[in-house]
PDB file of C-alpha atoms and ligand atoms in Angstrom:
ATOM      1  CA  UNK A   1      -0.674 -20.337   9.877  1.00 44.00           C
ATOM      2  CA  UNK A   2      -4.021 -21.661   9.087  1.00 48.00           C
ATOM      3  CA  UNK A   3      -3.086 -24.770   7.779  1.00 46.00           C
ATOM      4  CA  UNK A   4      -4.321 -24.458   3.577  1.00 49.00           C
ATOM      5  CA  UNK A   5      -4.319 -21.257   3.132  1.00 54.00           C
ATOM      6  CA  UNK A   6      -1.982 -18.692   1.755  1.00 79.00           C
ATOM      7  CA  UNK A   7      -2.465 -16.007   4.217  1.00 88.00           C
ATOM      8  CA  UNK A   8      -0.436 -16.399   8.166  1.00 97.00           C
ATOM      9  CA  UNK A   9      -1.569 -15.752  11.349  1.00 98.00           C
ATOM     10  CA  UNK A  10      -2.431 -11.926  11.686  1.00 98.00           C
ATOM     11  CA  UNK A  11      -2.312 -10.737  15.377  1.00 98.00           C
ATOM     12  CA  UNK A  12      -2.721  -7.109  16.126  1.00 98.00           C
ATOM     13  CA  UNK A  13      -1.263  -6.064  19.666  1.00 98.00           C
ATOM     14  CA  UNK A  14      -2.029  -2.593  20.842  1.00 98.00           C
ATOM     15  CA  UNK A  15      -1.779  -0.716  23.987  1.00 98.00           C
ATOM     16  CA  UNK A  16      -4.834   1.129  24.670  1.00 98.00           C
ATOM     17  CA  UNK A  17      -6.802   3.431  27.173  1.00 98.00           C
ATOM     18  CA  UNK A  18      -9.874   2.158  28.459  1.00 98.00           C
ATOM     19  CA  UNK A  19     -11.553   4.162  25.882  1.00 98.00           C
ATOM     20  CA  UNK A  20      -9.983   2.127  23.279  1.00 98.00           C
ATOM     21  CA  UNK A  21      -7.588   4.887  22.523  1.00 98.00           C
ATOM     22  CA  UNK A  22      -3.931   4.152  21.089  1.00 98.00           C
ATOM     23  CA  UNK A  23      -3.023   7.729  21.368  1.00 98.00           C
ATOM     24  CA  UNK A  24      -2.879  10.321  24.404  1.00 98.00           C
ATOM     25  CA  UNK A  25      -1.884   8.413  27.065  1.00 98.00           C
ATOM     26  CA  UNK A  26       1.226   6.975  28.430  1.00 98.00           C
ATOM     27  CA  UNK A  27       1.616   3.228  27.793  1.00 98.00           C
ATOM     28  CA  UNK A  28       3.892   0.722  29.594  1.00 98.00           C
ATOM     29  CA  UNK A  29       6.217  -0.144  26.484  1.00 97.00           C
ATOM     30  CA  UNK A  30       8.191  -2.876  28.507  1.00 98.00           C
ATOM     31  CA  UNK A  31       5.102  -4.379  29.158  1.00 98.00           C
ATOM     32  CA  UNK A  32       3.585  -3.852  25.667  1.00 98.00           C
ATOM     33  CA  UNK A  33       6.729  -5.398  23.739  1.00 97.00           C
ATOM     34  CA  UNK A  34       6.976  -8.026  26.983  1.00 98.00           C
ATOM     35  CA  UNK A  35       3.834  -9.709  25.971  1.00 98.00           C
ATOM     36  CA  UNK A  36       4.563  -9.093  21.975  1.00 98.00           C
ATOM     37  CA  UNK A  37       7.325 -11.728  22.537  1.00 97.00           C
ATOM     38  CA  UNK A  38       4.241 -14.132  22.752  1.00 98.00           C
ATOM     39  CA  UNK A  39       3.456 -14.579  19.243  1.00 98.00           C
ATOM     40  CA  UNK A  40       7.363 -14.912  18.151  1.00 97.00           C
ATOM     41  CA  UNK A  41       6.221 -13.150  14.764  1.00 98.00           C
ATOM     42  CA  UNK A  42       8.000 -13.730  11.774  1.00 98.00           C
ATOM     43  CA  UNK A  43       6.985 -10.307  10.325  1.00 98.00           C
ATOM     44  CA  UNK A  44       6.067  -7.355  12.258  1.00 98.00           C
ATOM     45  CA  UNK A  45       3.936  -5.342   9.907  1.00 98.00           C
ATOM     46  CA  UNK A  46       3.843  -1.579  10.387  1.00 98.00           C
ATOM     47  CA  UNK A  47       1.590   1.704   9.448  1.00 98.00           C
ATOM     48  CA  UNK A  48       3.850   4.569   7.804  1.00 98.00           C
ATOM     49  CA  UNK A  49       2.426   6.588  10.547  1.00 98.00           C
ATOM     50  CA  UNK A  50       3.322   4.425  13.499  1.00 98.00           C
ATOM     51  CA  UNK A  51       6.868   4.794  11.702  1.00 98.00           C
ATOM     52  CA  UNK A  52       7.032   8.323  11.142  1.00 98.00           C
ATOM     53  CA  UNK A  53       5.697   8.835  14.964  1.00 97.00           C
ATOM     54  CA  UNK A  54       9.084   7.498  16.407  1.00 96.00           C
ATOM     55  CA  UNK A  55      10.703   9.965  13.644  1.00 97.00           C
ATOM     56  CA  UNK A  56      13.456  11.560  16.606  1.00 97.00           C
ATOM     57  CA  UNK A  57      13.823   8.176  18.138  1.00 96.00           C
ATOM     58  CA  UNK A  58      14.858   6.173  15.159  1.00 97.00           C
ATOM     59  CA  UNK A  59      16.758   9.492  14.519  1.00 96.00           C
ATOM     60  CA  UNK A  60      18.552   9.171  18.051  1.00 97.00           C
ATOM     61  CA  UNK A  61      18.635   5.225  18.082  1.00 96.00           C
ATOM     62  CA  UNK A  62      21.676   3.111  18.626  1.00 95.00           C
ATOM     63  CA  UNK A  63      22.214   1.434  15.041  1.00 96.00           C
ATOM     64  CA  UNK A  64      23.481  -2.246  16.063  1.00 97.00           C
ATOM     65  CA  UNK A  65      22.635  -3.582  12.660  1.00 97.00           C
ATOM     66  CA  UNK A  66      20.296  -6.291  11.007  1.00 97.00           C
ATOM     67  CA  UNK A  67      19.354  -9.047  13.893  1.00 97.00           C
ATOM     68  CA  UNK A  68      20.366 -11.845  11.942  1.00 95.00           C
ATOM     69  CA  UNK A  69      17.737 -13.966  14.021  1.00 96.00           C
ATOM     70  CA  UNK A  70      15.237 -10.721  14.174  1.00 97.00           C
ATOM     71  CA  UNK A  71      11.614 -11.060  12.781  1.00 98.00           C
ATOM     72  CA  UNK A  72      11.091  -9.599   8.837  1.00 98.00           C
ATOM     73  CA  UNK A  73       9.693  -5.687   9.146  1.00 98.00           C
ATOM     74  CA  UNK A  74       7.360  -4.824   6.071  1.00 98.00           C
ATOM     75  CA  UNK A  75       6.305  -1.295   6.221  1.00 98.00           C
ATOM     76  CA  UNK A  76       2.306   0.136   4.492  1.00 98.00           C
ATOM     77  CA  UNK A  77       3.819   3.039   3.225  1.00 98.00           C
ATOM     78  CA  UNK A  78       1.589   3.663  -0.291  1.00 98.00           C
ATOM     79  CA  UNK A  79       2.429   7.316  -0.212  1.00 98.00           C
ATOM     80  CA  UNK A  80       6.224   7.115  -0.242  1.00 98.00           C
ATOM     81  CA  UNK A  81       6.106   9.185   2.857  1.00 98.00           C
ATOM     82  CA  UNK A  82       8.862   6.525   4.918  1.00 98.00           C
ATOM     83  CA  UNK A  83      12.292   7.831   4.270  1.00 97.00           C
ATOM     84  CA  UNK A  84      14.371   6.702   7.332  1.00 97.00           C
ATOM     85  CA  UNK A  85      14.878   2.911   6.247  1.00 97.00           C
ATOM     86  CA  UNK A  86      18.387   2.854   7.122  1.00 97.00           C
ATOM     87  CA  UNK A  87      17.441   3.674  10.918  1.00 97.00           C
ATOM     88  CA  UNK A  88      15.015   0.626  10.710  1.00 98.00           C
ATOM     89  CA  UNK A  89      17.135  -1.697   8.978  1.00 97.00           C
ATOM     90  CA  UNK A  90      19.933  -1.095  11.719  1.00 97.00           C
ATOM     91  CA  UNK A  91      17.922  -0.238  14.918  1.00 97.00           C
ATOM     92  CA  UNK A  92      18.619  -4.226  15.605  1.00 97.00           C
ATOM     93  CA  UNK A  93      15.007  -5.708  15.559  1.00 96.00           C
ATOM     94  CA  UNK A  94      14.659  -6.688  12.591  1.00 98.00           C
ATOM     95  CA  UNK A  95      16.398  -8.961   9.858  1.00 97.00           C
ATOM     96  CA  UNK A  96      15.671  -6.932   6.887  1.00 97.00           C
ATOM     97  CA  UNK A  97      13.314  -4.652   6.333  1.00 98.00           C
ATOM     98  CA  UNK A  98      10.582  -4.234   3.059  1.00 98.00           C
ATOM     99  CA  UNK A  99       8.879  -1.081   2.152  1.00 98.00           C
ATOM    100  CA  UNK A 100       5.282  -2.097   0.321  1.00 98.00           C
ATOM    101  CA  UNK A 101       3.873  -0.011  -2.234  1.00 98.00           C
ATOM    102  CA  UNK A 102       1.275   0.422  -4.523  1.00 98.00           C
ATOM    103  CA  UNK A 103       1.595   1.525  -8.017  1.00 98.00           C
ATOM    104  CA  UNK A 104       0.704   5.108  -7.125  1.00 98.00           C
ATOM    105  CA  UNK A 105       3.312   5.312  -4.764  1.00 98.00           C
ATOM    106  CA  UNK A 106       5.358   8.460  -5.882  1.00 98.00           C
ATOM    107  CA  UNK A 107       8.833   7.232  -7.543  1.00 97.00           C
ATOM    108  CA  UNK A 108      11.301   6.710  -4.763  1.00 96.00           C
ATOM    109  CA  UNK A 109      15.135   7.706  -4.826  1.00 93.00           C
ATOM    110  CA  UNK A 110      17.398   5.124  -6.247  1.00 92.00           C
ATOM    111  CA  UNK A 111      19.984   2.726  -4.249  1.00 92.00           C
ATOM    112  CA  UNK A 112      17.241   2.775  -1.491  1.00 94.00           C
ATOM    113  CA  UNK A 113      18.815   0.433   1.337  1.00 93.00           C
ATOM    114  CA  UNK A 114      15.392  -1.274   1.656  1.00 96.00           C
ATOM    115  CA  UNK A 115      13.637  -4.274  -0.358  1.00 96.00           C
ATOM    116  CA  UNK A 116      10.268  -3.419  -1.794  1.00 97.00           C
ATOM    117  CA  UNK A 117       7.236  -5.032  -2.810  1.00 98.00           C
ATOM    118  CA  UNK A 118       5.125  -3.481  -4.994  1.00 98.00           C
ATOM    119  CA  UNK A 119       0.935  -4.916  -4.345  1.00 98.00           C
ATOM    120  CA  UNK A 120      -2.452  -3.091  -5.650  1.00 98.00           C
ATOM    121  CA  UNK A 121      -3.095   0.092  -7.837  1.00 98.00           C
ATOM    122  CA  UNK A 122      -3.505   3.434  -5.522  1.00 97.00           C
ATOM    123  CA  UNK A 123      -3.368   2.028  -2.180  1.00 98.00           C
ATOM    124  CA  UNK A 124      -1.465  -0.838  -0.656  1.00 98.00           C
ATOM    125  CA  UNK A 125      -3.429  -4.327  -1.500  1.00 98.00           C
ATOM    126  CA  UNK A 126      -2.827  -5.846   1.806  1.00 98.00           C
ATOM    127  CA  UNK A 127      -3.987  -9.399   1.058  1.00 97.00           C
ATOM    128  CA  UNK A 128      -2.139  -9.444  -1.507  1.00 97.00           C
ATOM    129  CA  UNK A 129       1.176  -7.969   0.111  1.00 98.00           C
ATOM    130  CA  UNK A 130       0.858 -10.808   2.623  1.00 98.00           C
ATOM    131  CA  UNK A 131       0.378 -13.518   0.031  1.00 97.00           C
ATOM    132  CA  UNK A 132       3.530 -12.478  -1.759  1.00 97.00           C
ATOM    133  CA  UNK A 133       5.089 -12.346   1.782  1.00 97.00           C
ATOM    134  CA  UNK A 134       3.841 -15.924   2.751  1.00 97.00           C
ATOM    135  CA  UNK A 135       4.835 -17.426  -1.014  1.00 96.00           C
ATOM    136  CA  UNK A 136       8.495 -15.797  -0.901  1.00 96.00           C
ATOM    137  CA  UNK A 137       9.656 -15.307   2.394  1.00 96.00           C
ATOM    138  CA  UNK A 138       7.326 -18.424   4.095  1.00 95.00           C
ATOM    139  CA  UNK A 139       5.921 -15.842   7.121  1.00 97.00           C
ATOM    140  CA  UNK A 140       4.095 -17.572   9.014  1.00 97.00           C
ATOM    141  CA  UNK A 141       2.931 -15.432  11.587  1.00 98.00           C
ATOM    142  CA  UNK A 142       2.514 -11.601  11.426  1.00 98.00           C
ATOM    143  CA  UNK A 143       2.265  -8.885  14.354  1.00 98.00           C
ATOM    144  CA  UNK A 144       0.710  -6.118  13.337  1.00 98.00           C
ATOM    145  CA  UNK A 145       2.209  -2.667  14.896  1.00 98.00           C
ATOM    146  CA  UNK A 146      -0.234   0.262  14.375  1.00 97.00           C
ATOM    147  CA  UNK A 147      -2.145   2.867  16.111  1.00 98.00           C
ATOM    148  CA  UNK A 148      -5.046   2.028  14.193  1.00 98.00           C
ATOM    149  CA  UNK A 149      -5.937   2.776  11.116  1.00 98.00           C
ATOM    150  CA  UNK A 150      -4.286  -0.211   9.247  1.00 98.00           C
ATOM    151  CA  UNK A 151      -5.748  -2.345  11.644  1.00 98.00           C
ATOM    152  CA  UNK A 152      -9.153  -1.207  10.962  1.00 98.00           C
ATOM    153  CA  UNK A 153      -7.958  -1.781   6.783  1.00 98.00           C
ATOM    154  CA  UNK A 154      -6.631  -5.250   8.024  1.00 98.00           C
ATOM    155  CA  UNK A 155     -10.420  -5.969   9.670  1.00 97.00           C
ATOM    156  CA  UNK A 156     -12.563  -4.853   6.718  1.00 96.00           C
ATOM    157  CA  UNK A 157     -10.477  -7.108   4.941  1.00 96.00           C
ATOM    158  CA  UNK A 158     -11.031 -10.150   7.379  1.00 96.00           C
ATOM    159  CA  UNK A 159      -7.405 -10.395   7.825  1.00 97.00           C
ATOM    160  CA  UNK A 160      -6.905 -10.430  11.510  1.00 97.00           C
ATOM    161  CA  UNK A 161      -6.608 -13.371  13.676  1.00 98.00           C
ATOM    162  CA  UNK A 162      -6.570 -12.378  16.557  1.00 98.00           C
ATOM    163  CA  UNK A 163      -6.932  -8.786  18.674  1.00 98.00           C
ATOM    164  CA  UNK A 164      -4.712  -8.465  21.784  1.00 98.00           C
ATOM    165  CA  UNK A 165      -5.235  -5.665  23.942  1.00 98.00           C
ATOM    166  CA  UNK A 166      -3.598  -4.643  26.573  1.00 99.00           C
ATOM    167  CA  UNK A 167      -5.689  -2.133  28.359  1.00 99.00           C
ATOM    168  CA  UNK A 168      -4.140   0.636  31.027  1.00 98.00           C
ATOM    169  CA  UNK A 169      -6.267   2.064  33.762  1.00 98.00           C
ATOM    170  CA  UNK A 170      -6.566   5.350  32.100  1.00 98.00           C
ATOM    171  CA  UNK A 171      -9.369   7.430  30.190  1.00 98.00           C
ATOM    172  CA  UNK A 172      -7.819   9.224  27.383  1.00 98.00           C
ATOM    173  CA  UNK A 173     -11.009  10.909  26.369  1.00 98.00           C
ATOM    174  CA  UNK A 174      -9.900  14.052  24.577  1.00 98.00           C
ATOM    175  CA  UNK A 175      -6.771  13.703  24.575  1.00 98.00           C
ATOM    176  CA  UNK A 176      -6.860  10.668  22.056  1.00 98.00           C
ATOM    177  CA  UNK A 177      -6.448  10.968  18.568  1.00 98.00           C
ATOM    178  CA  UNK A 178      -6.383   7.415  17.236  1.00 98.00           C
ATOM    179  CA  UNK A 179      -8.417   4.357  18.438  1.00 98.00           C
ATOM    180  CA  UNK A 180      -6.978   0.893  17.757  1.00 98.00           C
ATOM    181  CA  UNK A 181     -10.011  -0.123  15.354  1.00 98.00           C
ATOM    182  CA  UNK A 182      -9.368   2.503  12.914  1.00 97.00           C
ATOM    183  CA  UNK A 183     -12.037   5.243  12.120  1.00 94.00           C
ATOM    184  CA  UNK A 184     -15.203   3.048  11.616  1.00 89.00           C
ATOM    185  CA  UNK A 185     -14.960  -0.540  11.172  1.00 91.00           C
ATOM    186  CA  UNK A 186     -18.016  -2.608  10.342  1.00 92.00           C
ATOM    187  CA  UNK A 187     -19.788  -4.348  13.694  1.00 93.00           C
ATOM    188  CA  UNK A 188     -18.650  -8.003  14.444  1.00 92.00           C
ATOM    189  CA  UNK A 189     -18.800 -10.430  17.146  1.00 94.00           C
ATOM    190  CA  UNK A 190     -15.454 -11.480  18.482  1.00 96.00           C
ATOM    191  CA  UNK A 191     -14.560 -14.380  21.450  1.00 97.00           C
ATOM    192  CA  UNK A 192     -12.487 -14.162  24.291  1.00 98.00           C
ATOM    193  CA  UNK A 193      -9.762 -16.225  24.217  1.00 97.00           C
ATOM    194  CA  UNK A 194      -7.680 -15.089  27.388  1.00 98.00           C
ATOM    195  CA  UNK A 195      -8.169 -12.380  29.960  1.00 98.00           C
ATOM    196  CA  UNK A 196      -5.460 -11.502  32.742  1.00 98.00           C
ATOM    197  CA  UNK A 197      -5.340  -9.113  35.473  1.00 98.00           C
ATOM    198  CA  UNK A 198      -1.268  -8.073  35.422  1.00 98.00           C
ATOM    199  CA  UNK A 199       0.523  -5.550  37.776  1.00 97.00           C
ATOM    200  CA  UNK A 200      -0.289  -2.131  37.699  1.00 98.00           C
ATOM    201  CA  UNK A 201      -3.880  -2.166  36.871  1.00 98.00           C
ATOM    202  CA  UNK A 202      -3.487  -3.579  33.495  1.00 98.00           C
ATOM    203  CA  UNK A 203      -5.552  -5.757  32.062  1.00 98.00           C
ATOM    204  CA  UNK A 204      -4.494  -7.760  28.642  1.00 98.00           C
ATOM    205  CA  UNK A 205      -7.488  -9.427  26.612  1.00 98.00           C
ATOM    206  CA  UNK A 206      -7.513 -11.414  23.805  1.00 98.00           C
ATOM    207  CA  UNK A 207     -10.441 -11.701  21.353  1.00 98.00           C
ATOM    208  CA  UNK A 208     -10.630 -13.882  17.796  1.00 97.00           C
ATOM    209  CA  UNK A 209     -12.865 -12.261  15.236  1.00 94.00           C
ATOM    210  CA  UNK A 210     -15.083 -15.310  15.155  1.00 87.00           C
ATOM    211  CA  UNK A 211     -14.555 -15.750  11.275  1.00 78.00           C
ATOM    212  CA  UNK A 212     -10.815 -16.224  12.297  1.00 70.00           C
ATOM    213  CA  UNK A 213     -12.442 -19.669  14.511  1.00 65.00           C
TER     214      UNK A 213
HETATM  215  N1  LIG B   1      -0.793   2.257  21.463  1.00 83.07           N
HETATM  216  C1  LIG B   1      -0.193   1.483  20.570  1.00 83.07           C
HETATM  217  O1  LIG B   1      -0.077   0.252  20.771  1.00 83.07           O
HETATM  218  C2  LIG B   1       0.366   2.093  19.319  1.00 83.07           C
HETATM  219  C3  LIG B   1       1.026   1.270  18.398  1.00 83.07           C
HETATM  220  C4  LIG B   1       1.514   1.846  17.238  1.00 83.07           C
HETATM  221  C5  LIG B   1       1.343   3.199  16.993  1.00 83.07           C
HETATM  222  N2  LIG B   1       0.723   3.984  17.915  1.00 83.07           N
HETATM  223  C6  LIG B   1       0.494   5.419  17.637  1.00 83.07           C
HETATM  224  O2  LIG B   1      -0.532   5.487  16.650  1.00 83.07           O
HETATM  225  C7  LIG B   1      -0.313   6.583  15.757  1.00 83.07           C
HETATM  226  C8  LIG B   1      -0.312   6.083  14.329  1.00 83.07           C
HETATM  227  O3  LIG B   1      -1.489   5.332  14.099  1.00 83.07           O
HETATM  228  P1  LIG B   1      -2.391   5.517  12.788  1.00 83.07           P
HETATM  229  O4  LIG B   1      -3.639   4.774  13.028  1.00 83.07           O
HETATM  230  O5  LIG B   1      -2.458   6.952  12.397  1.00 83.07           O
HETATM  231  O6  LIG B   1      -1.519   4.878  11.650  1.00 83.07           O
HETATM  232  P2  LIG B   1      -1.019   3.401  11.349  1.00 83.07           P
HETATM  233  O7  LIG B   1      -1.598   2.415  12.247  1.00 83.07           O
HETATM  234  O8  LIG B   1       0.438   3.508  11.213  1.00 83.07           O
HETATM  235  O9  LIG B   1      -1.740   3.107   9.972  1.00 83.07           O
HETATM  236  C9  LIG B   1      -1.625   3.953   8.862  1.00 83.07           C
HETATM  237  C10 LIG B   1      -1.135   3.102   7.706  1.00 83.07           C
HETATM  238  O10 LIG B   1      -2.190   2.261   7.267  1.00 83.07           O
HETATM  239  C11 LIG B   1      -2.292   2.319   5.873  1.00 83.07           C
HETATM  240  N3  LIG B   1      -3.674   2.133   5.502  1.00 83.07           N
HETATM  241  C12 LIG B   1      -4.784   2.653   6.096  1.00 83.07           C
HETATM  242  N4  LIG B   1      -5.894   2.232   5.461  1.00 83.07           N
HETATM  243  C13 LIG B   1      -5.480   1.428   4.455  1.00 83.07           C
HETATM  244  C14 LIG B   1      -6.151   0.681   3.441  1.00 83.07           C
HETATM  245  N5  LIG B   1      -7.491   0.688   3.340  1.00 83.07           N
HETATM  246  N6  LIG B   1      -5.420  -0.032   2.578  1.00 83.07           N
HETATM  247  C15 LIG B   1      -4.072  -0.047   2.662  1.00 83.07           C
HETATM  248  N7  LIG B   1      -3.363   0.636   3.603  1.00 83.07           N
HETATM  249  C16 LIG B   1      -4.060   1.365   4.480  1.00 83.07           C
HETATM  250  C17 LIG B   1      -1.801   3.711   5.512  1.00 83.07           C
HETATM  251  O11 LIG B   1      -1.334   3.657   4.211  1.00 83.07           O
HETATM  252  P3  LIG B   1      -0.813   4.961   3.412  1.00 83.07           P
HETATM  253  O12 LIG B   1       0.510   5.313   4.025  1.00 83.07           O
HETATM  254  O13 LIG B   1      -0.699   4.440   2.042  1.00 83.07           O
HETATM  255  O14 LIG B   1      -1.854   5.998   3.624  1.00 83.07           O
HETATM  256  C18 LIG B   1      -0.693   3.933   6.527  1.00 83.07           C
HETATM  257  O15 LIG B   1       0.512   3.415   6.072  1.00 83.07           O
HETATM  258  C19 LIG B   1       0.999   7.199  16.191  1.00 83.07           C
HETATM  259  O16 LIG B   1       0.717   8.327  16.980  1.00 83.07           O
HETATM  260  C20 LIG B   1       1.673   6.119  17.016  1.00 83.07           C
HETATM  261  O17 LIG B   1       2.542   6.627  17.983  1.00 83.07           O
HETATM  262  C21 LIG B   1       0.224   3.451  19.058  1.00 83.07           C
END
């Protein structure tokens, strides 16, 4: 974590085509979670839509329960839409698991099996999530898990530390839905920290926004 500051480390690690696509292709997950073991996060941070894409896996998951030593998994999920917390709590990844809110968020059934954290009016204050986050649970670094869109929201709100991307030899072109800068972030510079050829014709990059320097 930045030392003075009461925000972590925000990396955001996506698989993408060489179109920059997160969607409509076929990505090496072995690989992808491989080289997400870098960072050793302390909280993976997750869109509701990332979650509600692995809907029939979590469904059909072996349930080996809280990983005592697992990273903290806080879940964006301002609409209430998230409803399989259970499955996440006991899919064995994580320690515990926190749903984040915002005051809009629709009431949610009682004796949930998830913490929450409640953090801005009608949409999800991030900064503000992960400064509760840093303050009570002391995360120090967070991986951010999303096809996307909340890591376009974490960029407009200069909270991202670092992009990693690991990029497959493929075009998705129209086959892609979601590209892993959101719908249309705001230009920036960024500097290469670390490029590697790896097996397969991947390619993993690493770029720091260069306020994050
Ligand atoms: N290739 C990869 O590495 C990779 C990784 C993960 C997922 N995926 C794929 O990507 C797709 C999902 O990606 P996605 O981009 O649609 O969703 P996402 O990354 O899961 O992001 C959507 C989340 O971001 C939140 N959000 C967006 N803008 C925000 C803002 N300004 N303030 C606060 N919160 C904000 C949304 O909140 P609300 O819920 O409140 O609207 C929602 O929870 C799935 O198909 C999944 O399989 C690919």
């Amino acid at each position: 974590m930045p030392s003075g500051t009461q925000r972590p480390y925000v990396v955001a690690h996506v698989a993408v085509s060489i179109d920059g696509a997160t969607t409509g292709f076929r990505p090496d997950v072995a690989r992808f979670y491989q080289l997400a073991q870098t960072w050793k996060e302390d909280l993976t941070l997750a869109g509701a839509d990332t979650i509600l894409a692995q809907a029939q896996v979590l469904a059909e998951a072996e349930r080996p329960g809280p990983a005592a030593d697992g990273p903290l998994l806080a879940v964006v999920d301002g609409r209430g839409r998230v409803s399989q917390w259970r499955e996440l709590r006991e899919a064995g990844h994580w320690s515990e698991v926190v749903a984040l809110h915002c005051r809009d968020t629709p009431a949610r059934p009682p004796g949930r099996p998830v913490r929450e954290l409640v953090a801005g009016p009608d949409r999800v204050d991030l900064a503000d999530a992960l400064r509760t986050l840093v303050r009570d649970e002391g995360i120090g670094v967070v991986r951010v898990d999303s096809g996307g869109r909340l890591i376009g929201a974490l960029l407009a709100a200069g909270l991202v530390d670092e992009i990693s991307l690991l990029v497959h030899p493929y075009l998705a072109g129209e086959q892609a839905t979601r590209f892993w800068y959101g719908d249309r972030p705001a230009a920036a510079p960024l500097t290469l920290v670390a490029a590697q050829s790896l097996s397969d014709g991947l390619v993993w990059l690493r770029y720091q926004p260069d306020h994050a320097s």
